[in-house]
mmCIF file with all atom_site columns, C-alpha atoms in Angstrom:
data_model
loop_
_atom_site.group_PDB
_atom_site.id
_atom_site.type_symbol
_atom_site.label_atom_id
_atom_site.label_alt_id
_atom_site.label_comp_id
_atom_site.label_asym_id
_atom_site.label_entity_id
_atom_site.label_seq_id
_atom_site.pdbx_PDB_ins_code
_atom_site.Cartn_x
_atom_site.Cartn_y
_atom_site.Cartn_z
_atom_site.occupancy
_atom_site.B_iso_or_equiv
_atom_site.pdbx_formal_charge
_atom_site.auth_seq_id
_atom_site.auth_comp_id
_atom_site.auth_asym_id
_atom_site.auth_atom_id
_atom_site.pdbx_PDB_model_num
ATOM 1   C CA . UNK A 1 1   ? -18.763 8.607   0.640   1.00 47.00 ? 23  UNK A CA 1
ATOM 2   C CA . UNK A 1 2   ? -16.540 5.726   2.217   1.00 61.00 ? 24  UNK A CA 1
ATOM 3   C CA . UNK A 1 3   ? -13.565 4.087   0.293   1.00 86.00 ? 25  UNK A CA 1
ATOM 4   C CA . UNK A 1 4   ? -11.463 4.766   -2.172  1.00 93.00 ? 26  UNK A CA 1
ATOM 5   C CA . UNK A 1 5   ? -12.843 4.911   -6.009  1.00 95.00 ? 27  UNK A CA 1
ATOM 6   C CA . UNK A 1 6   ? -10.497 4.735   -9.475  1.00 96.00 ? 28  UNK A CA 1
ATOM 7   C CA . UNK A 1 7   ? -11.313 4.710   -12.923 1.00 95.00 ? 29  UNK A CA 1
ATOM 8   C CA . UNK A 1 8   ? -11.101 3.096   -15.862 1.00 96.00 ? 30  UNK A CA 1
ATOM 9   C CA . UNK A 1 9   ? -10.551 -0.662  -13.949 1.00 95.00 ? 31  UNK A CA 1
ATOM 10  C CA . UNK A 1 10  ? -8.671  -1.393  -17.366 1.00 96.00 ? 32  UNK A CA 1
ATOM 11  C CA . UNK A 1 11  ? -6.858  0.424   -19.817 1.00 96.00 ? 33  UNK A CA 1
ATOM 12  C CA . UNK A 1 12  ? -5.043  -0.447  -22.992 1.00 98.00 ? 34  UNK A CA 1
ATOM 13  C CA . UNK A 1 13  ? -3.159  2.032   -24.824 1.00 98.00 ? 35  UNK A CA 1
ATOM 14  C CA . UNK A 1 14  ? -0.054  2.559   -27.533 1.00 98.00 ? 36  UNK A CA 1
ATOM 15  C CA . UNK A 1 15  ? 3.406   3.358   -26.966 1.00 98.00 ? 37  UNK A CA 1
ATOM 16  C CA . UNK A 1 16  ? 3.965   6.915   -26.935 1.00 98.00 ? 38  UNK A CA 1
ATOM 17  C CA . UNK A 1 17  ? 0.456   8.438   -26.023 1.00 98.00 ? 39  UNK A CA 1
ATOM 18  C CA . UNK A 1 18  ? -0.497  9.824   -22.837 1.00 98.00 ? 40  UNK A CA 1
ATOM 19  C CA . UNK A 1 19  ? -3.302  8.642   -20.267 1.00 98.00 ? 41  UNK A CA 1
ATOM 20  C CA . UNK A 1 20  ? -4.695  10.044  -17.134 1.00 98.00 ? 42  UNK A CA 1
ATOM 21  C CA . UNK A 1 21  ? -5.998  8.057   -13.979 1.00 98.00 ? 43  UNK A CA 1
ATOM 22  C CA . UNK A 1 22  ? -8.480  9.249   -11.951 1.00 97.00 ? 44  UNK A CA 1
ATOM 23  C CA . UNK A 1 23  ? -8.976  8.591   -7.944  1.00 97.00 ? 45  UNK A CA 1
ATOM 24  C CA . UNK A 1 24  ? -11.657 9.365   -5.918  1.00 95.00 ? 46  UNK A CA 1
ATOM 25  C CA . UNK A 1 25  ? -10.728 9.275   -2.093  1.00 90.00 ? 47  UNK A CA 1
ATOM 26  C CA . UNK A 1 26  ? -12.814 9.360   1.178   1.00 83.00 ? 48  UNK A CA 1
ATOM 27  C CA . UNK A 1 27  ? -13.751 13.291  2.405   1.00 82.00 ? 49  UNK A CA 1
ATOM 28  C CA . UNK A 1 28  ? -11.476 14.321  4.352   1.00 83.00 ? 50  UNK A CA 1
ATOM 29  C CA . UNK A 1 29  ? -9.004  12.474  3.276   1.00 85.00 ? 51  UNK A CA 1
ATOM 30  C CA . UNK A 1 30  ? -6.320  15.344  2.478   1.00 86.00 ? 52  UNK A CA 1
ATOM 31  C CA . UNK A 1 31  ? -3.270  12.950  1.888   1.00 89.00 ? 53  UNK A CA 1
ATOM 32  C CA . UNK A 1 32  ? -3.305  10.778  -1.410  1.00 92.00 ? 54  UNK A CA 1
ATOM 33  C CA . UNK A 1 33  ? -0.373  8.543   -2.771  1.00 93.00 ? 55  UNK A CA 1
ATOM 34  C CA . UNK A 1 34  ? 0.044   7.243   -5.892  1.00 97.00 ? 56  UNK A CA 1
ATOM 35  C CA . UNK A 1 35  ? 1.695   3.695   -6.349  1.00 97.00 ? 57  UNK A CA 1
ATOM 36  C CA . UNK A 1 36  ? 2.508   1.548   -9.495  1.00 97.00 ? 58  UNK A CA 1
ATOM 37  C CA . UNK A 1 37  ? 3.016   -1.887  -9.100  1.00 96.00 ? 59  UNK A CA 1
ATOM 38  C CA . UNK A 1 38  ? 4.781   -4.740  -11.699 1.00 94.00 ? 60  UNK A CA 1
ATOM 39  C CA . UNK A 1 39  ? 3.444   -8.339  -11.714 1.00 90.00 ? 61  UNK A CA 1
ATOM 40  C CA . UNK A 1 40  ? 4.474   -9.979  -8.875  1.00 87.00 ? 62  UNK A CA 1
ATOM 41  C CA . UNK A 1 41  ? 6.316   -7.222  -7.228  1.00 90.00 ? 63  UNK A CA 1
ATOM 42  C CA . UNK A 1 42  ? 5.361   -4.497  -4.306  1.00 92.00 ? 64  UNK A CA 1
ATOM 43  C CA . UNK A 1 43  ? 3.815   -1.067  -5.038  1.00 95.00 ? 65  UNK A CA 1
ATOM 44  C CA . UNK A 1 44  ? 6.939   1.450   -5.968  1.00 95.00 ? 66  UNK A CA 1
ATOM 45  C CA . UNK A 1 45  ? 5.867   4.784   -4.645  1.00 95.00 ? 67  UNK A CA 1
ATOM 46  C CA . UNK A 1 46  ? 5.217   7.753   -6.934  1.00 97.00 ? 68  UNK A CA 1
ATOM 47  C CA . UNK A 1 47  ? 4.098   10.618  -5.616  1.00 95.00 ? 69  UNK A CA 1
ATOM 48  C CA . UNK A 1 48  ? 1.978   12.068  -2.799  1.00 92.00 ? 70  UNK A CA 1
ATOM 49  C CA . UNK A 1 49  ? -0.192  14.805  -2.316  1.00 92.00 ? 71  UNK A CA 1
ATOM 50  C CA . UNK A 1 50  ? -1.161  16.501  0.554   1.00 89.00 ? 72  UNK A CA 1
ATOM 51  C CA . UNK A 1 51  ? -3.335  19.190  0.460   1.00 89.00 ? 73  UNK A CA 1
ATOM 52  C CA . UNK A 1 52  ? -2.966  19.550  -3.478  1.00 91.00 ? 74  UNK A CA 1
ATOM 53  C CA . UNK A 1 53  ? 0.729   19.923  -3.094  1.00 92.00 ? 75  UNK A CA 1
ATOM 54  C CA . UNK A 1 54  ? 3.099   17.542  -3.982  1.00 92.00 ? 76  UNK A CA 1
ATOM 55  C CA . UNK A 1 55  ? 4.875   16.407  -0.970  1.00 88.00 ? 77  UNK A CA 1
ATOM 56  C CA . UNK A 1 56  ? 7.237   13.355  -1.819  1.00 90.00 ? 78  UNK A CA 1
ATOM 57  C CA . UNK A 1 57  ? 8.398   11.887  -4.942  1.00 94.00 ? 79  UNK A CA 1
ATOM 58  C CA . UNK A 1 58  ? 9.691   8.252   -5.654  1.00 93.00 ? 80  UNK A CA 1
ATOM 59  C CA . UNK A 1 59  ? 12.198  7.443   -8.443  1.00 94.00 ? 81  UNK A CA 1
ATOM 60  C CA . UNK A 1 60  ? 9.913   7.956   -11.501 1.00 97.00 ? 82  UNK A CA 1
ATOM 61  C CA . UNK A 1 61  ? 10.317  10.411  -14.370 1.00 97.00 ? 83  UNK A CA 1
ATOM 62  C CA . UNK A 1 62  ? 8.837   13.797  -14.779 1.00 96.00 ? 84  UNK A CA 1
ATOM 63  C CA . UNK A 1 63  ? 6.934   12.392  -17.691 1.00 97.00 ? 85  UNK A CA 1
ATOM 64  C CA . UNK A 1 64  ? 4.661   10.712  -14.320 1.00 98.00 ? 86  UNK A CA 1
ATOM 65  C CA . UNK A 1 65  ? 3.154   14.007  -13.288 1.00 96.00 ? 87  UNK A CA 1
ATOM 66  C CA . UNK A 1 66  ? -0.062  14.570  -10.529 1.00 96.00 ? 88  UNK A CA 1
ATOM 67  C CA . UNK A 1 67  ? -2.978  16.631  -9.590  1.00 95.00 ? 89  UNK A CA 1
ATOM 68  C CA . UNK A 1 68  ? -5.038  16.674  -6.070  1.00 94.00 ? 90  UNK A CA 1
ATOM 69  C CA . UNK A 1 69  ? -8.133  18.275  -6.430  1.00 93.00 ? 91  UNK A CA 1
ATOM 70  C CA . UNK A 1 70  ? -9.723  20.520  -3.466  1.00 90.00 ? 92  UNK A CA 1
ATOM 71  C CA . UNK A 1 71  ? -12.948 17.612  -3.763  1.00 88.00 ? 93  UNK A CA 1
ATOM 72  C CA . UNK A 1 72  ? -10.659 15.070  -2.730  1.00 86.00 ? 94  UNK A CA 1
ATOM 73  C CA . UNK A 1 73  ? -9.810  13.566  -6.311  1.00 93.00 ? 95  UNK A CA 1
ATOM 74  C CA . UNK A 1 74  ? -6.851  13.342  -7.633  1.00 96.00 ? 96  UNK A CA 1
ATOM 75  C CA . UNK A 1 75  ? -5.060  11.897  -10.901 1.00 97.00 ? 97  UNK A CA 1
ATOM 76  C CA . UNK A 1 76  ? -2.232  10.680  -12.299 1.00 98.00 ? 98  UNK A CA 1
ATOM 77  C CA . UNK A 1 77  ? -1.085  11.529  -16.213 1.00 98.00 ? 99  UNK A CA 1
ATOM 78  C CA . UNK A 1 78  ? 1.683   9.630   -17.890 1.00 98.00 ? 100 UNK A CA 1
ATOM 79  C CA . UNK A 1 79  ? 3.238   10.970  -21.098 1.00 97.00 ? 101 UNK A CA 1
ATOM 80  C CA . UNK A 1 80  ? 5.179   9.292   -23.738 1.00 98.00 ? 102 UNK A CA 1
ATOM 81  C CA . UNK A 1 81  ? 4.044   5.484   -22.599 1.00 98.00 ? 103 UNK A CA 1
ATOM 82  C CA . UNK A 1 82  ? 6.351   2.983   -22.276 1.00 98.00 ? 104 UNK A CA 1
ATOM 83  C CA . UNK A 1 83  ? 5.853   -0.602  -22.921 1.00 97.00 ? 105 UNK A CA 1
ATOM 84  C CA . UNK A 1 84  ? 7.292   -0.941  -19.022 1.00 96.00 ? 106 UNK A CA 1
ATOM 85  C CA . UNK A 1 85  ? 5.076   1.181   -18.062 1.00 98.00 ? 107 UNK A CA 1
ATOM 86  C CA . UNK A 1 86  ? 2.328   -1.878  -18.006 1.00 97.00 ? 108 UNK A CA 1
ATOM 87  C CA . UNK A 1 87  ? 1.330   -2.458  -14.304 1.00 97.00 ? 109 UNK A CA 1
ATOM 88  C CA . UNK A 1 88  ? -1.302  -1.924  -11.813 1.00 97.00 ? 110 UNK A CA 1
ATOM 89  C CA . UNK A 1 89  ? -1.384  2.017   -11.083 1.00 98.00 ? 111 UNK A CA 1
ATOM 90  C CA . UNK A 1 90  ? -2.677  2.334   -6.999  1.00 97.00 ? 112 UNK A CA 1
ATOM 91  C CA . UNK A 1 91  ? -4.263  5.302   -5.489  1.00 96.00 ? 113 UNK A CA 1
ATOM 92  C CA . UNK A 1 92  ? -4.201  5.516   -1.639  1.00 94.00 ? 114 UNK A CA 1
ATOM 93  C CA . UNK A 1 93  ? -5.608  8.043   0.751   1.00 92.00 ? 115 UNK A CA 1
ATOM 94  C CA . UNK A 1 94  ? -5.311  8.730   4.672   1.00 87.00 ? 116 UNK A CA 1
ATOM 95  C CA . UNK A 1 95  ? -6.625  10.891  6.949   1.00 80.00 ? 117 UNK A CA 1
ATOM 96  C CA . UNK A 1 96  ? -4.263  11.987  9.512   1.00 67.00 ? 118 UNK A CA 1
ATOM 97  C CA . UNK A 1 97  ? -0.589  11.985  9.760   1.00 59.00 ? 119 UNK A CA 1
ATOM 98  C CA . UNK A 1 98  ? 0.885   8.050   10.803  1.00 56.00 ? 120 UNK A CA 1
ATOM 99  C CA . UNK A 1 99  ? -2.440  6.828   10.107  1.00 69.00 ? 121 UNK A CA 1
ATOM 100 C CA . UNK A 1 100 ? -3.856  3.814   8.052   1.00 81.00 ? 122 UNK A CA 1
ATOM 101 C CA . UNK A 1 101 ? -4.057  4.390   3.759   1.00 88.00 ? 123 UNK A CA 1
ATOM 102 C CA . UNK A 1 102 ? -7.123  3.062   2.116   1.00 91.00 ? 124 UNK A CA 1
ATOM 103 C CA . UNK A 1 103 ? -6.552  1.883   -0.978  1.00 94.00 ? 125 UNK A CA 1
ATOM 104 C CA . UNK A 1 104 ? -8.308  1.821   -4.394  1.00 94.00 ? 126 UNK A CA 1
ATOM 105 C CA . UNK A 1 105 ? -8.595  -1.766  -6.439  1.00 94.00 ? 127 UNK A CA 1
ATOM 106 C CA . UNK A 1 106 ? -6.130  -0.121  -9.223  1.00 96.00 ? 128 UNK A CA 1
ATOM 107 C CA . UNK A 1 107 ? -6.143  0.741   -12.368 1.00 97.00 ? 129 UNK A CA 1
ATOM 108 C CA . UNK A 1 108 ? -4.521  -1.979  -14.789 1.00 97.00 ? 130 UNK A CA 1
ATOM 109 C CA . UNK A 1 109 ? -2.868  -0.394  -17.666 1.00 97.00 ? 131 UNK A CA 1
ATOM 110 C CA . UNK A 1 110 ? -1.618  -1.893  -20.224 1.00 97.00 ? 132 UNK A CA 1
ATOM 111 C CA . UNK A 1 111 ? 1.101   -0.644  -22.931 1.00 98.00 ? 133 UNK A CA 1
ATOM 112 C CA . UNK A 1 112 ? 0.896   -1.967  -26.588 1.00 97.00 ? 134 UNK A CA 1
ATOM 113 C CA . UNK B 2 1   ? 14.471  0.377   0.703   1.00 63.00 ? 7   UNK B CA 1
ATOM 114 C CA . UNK B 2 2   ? 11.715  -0.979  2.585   1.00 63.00 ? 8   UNK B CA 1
ATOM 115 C CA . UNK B 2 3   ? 13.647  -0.749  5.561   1.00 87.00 ? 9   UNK B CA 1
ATOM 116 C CA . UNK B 2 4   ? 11.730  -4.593  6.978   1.00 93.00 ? 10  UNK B CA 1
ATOM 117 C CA . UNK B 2 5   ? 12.867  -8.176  6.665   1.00 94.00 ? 11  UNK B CA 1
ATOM 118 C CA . UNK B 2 6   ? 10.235  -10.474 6.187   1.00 96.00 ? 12  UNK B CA 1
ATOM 119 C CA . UNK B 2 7   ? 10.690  -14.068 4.996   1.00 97.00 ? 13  UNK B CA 1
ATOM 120 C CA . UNK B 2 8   ? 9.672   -14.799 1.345   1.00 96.00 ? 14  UNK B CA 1
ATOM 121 C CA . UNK B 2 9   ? 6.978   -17.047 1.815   1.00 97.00 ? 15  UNK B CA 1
ATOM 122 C CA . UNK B 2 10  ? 4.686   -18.743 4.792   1.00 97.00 ? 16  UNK B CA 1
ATOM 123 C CA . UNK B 2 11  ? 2.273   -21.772 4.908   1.00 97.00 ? 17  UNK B CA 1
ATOM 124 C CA . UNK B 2 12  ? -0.462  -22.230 7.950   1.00 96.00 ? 18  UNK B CA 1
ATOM 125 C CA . UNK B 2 13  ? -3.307  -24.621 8.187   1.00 96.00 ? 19  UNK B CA 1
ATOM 126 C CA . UNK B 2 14  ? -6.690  -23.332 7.620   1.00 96.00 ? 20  UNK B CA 1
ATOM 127 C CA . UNK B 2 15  ? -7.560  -22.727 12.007  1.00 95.00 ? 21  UNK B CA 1
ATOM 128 C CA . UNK B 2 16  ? -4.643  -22.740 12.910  1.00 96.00 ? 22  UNK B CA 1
ATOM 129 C CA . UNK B 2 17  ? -2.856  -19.342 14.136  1.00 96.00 ? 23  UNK B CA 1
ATOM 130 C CA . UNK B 2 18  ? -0.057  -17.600 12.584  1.00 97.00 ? 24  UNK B CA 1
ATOM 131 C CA . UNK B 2 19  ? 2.327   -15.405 13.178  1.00 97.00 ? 25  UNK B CA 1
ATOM 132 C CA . UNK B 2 20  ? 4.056   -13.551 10.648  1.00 98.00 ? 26  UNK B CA 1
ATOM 133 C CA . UNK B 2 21  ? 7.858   -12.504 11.559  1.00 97.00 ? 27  UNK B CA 1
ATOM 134 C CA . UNK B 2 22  ? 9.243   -8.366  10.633  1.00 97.00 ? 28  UNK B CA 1
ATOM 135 C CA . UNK B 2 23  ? 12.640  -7.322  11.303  1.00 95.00 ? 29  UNK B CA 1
ATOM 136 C CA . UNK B 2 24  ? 12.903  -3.490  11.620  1.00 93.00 ? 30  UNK B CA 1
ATOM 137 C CA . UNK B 2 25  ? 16.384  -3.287  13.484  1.00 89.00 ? 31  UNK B CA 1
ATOM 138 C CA . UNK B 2 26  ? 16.806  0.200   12.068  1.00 87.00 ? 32  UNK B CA 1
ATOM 139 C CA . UNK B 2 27  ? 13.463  1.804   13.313  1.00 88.00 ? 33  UNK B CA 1
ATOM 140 C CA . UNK B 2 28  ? 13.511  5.030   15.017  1.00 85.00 ? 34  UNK B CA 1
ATOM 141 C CA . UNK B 2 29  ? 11.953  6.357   17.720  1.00 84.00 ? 35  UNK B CA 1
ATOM 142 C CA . UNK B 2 30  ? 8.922   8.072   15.822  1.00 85.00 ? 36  UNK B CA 1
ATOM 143 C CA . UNK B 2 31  ? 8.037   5.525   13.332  1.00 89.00 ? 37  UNK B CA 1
ATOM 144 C CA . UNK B 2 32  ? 5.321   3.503   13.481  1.00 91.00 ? 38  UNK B CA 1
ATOM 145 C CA . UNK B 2 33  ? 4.774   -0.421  12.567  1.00 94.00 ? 39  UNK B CA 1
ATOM 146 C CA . UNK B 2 34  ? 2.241   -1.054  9.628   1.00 94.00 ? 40  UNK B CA 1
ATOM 147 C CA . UNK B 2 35  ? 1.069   -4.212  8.417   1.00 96.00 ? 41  UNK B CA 1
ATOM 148 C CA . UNK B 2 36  ? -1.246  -4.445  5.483   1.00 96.00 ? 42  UNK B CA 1
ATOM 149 C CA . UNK B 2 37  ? -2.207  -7.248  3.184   1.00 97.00 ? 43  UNK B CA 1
ATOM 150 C CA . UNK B 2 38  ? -2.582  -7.645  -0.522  1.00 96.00 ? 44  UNK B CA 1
ATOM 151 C CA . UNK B 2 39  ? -5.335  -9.971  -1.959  1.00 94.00 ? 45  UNK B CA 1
ATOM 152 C CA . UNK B 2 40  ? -5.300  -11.454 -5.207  1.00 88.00 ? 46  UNK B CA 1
ATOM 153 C CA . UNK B 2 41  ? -6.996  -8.451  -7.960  1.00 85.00 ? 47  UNK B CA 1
ATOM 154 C CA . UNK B 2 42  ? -6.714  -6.045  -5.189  1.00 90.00 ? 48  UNK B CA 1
ATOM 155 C CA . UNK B 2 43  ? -5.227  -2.841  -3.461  1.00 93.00 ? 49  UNK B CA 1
ATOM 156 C CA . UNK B 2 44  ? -3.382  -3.432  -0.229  1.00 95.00 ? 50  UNK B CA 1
ATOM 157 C CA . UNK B 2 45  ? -5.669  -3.519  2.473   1.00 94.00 ? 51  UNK B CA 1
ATOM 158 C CA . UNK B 2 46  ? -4.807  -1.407  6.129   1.00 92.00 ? 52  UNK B CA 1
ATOM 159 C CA . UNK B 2 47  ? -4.621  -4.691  8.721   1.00 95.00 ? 53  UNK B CA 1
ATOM 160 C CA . UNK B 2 48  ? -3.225  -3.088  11.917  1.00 94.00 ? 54  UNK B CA 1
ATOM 161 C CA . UNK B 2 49  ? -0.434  -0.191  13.205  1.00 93.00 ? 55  UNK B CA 1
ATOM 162 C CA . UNK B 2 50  ? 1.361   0.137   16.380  1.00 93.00 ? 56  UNK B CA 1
ATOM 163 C CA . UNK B 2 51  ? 4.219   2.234   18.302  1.00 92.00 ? 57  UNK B CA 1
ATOM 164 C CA . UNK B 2 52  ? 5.451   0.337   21.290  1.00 91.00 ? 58  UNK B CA 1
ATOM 165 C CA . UNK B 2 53  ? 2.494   -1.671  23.222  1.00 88.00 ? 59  UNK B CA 1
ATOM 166 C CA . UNK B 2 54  ? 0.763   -5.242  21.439  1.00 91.00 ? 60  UNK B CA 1
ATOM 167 C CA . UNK B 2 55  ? -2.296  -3.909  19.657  1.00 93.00 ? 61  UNK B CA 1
ATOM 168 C CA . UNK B 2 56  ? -5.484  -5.701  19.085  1.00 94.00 ? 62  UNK B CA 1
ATOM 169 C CA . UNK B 2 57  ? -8.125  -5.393  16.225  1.00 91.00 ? 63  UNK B CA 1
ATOM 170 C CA . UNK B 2 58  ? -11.030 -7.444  14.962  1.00 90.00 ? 64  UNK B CA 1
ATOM 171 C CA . UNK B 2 59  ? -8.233  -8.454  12.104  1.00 90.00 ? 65  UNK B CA 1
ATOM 172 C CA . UNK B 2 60  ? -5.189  -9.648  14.353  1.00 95.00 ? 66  UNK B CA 1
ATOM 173 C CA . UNK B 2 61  ? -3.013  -8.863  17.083  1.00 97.00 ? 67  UNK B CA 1
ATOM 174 C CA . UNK B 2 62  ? 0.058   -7.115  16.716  1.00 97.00 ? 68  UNK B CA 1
ATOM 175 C CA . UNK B 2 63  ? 3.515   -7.788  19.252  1.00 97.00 ? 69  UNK B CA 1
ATOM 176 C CA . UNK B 2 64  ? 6.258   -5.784  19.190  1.00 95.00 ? 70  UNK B CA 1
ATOM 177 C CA . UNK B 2 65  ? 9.406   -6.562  21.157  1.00 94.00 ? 71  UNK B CA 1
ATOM 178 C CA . UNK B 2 66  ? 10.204  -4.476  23.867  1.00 93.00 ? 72  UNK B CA 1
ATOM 179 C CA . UNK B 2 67  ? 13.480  -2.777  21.943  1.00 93.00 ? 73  UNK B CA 1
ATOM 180 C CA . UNK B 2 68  ? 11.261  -1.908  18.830  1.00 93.00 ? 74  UNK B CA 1
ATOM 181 C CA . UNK B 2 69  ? 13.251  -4.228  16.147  1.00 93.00 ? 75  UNK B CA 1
ATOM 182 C CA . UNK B 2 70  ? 11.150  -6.881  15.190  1.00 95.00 ? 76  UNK B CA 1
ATOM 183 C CA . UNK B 2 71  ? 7.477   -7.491  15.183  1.00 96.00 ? 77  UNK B CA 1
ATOM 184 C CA . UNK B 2 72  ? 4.939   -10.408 15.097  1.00 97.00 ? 78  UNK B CA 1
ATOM 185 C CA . UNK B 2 73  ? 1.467   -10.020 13.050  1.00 98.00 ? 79  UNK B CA 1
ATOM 186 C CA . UNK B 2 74  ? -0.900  -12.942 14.959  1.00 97.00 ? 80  UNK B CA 1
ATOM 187 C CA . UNK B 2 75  ? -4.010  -14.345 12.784  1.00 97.00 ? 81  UNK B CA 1
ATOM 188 C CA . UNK B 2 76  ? -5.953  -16.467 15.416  1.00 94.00 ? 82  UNK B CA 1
ATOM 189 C CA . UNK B 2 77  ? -7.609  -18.604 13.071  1.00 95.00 ? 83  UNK B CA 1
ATOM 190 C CA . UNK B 2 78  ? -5.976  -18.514 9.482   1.00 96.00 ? 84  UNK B CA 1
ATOM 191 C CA . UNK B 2 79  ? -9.026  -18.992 7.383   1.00 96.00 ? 85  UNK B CA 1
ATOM 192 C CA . UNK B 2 80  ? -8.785  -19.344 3.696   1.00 96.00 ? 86  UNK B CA 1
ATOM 193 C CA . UNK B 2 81  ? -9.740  -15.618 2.615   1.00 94.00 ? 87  UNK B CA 1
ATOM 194 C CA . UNK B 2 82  ? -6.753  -15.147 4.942   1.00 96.00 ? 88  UNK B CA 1
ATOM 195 C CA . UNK B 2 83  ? -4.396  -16.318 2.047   1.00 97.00 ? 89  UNK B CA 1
ATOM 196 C CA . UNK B 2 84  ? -2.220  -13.038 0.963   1.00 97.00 ? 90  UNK B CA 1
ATOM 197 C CA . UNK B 2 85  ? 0.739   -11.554 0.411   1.00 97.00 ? 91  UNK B CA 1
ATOM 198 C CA . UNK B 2 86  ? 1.295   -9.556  4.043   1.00 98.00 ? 92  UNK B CA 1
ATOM 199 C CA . UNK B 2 87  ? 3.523   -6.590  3.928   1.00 97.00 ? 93  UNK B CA 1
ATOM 200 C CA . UNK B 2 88  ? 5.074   -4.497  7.323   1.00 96.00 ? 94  UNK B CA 1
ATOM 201 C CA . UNK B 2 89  ? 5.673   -1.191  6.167   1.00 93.00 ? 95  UNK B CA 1
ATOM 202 C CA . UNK B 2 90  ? 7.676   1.473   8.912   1.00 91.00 ? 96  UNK B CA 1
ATOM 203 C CA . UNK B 2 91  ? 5.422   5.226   8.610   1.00 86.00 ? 97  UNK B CA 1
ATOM 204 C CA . UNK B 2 92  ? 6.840   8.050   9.938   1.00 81.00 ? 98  UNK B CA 1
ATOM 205 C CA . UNK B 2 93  ? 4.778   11.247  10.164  1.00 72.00 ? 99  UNK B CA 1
ATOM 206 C CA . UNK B 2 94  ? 3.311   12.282  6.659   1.00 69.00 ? 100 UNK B CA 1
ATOM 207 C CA . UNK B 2 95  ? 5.781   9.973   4.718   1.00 78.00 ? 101 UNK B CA 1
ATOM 208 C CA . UNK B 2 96  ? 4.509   7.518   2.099   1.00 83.00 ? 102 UNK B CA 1
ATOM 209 C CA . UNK B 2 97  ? 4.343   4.306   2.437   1.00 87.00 ? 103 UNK B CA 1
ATOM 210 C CA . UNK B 2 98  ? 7.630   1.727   1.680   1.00 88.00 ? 104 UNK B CA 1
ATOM 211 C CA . UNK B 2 99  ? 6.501   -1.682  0.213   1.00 91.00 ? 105 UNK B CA 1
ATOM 212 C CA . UNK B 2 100 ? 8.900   -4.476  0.253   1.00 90.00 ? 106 UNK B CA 1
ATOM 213 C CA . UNK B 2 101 ? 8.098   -8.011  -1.289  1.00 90.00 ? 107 UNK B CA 1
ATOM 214 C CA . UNK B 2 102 ? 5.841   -8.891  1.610   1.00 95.00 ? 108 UNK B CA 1
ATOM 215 C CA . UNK B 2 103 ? 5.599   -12.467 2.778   1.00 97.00 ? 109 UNK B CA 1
ATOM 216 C CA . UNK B 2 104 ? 3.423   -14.690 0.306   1.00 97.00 ? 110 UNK B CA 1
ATOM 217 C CA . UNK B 2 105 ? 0.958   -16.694 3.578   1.00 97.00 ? 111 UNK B CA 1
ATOM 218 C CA . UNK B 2 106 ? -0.973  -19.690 2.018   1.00 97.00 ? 112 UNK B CA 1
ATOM 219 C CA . UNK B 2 107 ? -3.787  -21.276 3.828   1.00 97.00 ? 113 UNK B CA 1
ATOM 220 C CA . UNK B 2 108 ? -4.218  -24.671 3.475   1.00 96.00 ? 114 UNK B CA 1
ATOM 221 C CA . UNK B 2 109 ? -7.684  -26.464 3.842   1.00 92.00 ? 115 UNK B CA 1
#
């Protein structure tokens, strides 16, 4: 399987529930990164996984939490949703250390 | 801290070349130079990488001066799917990738 799959493409949900997005990377792929990005702004960095261990965290709260999966799938679970937390959630995967991340087309949440 | 200057905004004819400016005074000796390019409604997309020697792909060229502190992204012929917003990331090792604000490049027809 080639590229870099996440679902829902779209998501609406309250303030104060919880949602989990899902990425699908390419085999072998044993690095994935998680990225959230604002309107009109870069991604901010999450998290990344490497080998289903966390290995790097950006300035986000523990309430943005992660899983990496041994099939190469990983998601991303957000609790207590914010109304700031609206954005376009990014997953990214690479193969080998200094190498090129595909990315996914995102997964636009939105907080109500 | 995105640890790259790259200027806010860019314009280029549609077949005309371009070259898109990075500042990376800071790098080290082990990073690498990433450029990657964000569509409009989609994920960044990889462009091209490099160490110390110009690197070409079927994408664009990549220059980087011989002390490592700026770099040059080269589109040959900016076409209008070229339009973006361009980001040059510095990747060290396993590390994640840094996103600053990217230069906005619009193609005119």
């Amino acid at each position: 399987e080639t590229g870099v799959t996440q679902s829902p493409t779209h998501l609406i949900k309250t303030r104060g529930q919880q949602v989990t997005l899902r990425c699908s990377s390419q085999s072998g792929h044993n690095t994935v990164s998680w990225y959230q990005q604002a309107l009109g702004q870069g991604p901010q960095f999450i998290f990344q996984y490497y080998r289903e261990e966390e290995n790097g965290r950006g300035n986000f709260p523990p309430r943005f939490s992660g899983l990496q999966f041994p099939n190469y799938s990983s998601e991303l679970n957000v609790n207590a949703l914010e109304l700031d937390d609206s954005a376009l959630y990014l997953c990214a995967s690479s193969f080998l250390d200094g190498y090129g991340y595909t990315f996914g087309s995102g997964t636009r949440l939105t907080v109500v | 801290d995105a640890k790259t200057t790259q200027p806010n905004s860019m314009e280029s004819n549609e077949e005309e070349p371009v070259h898109l400016p990075c500042n990376h005074s800071t790098i080290s000796g082990t990073d690498y130079i990433h450029w990657y390019r964000q569509l409009p409604s989609q994920g960044p997309e990889y462009v091209i990488h490099g160490l110390t020697s110009n690197v070409n792909n079927r994408m664009a060229s990549l220059a980087i001066a011989e002390d490592r502190k700026s770099s040059t992204l080269i589109l040959h012929r900016a076409t209008l799917r070229d339009a973006a917003v361009y980001y040059c990331i510095r990747l060290s090792g396993n590390t994640p990738l840094v996103f600053g604000k990217g230069t906005r490049l619009s193609v005119i027809a």
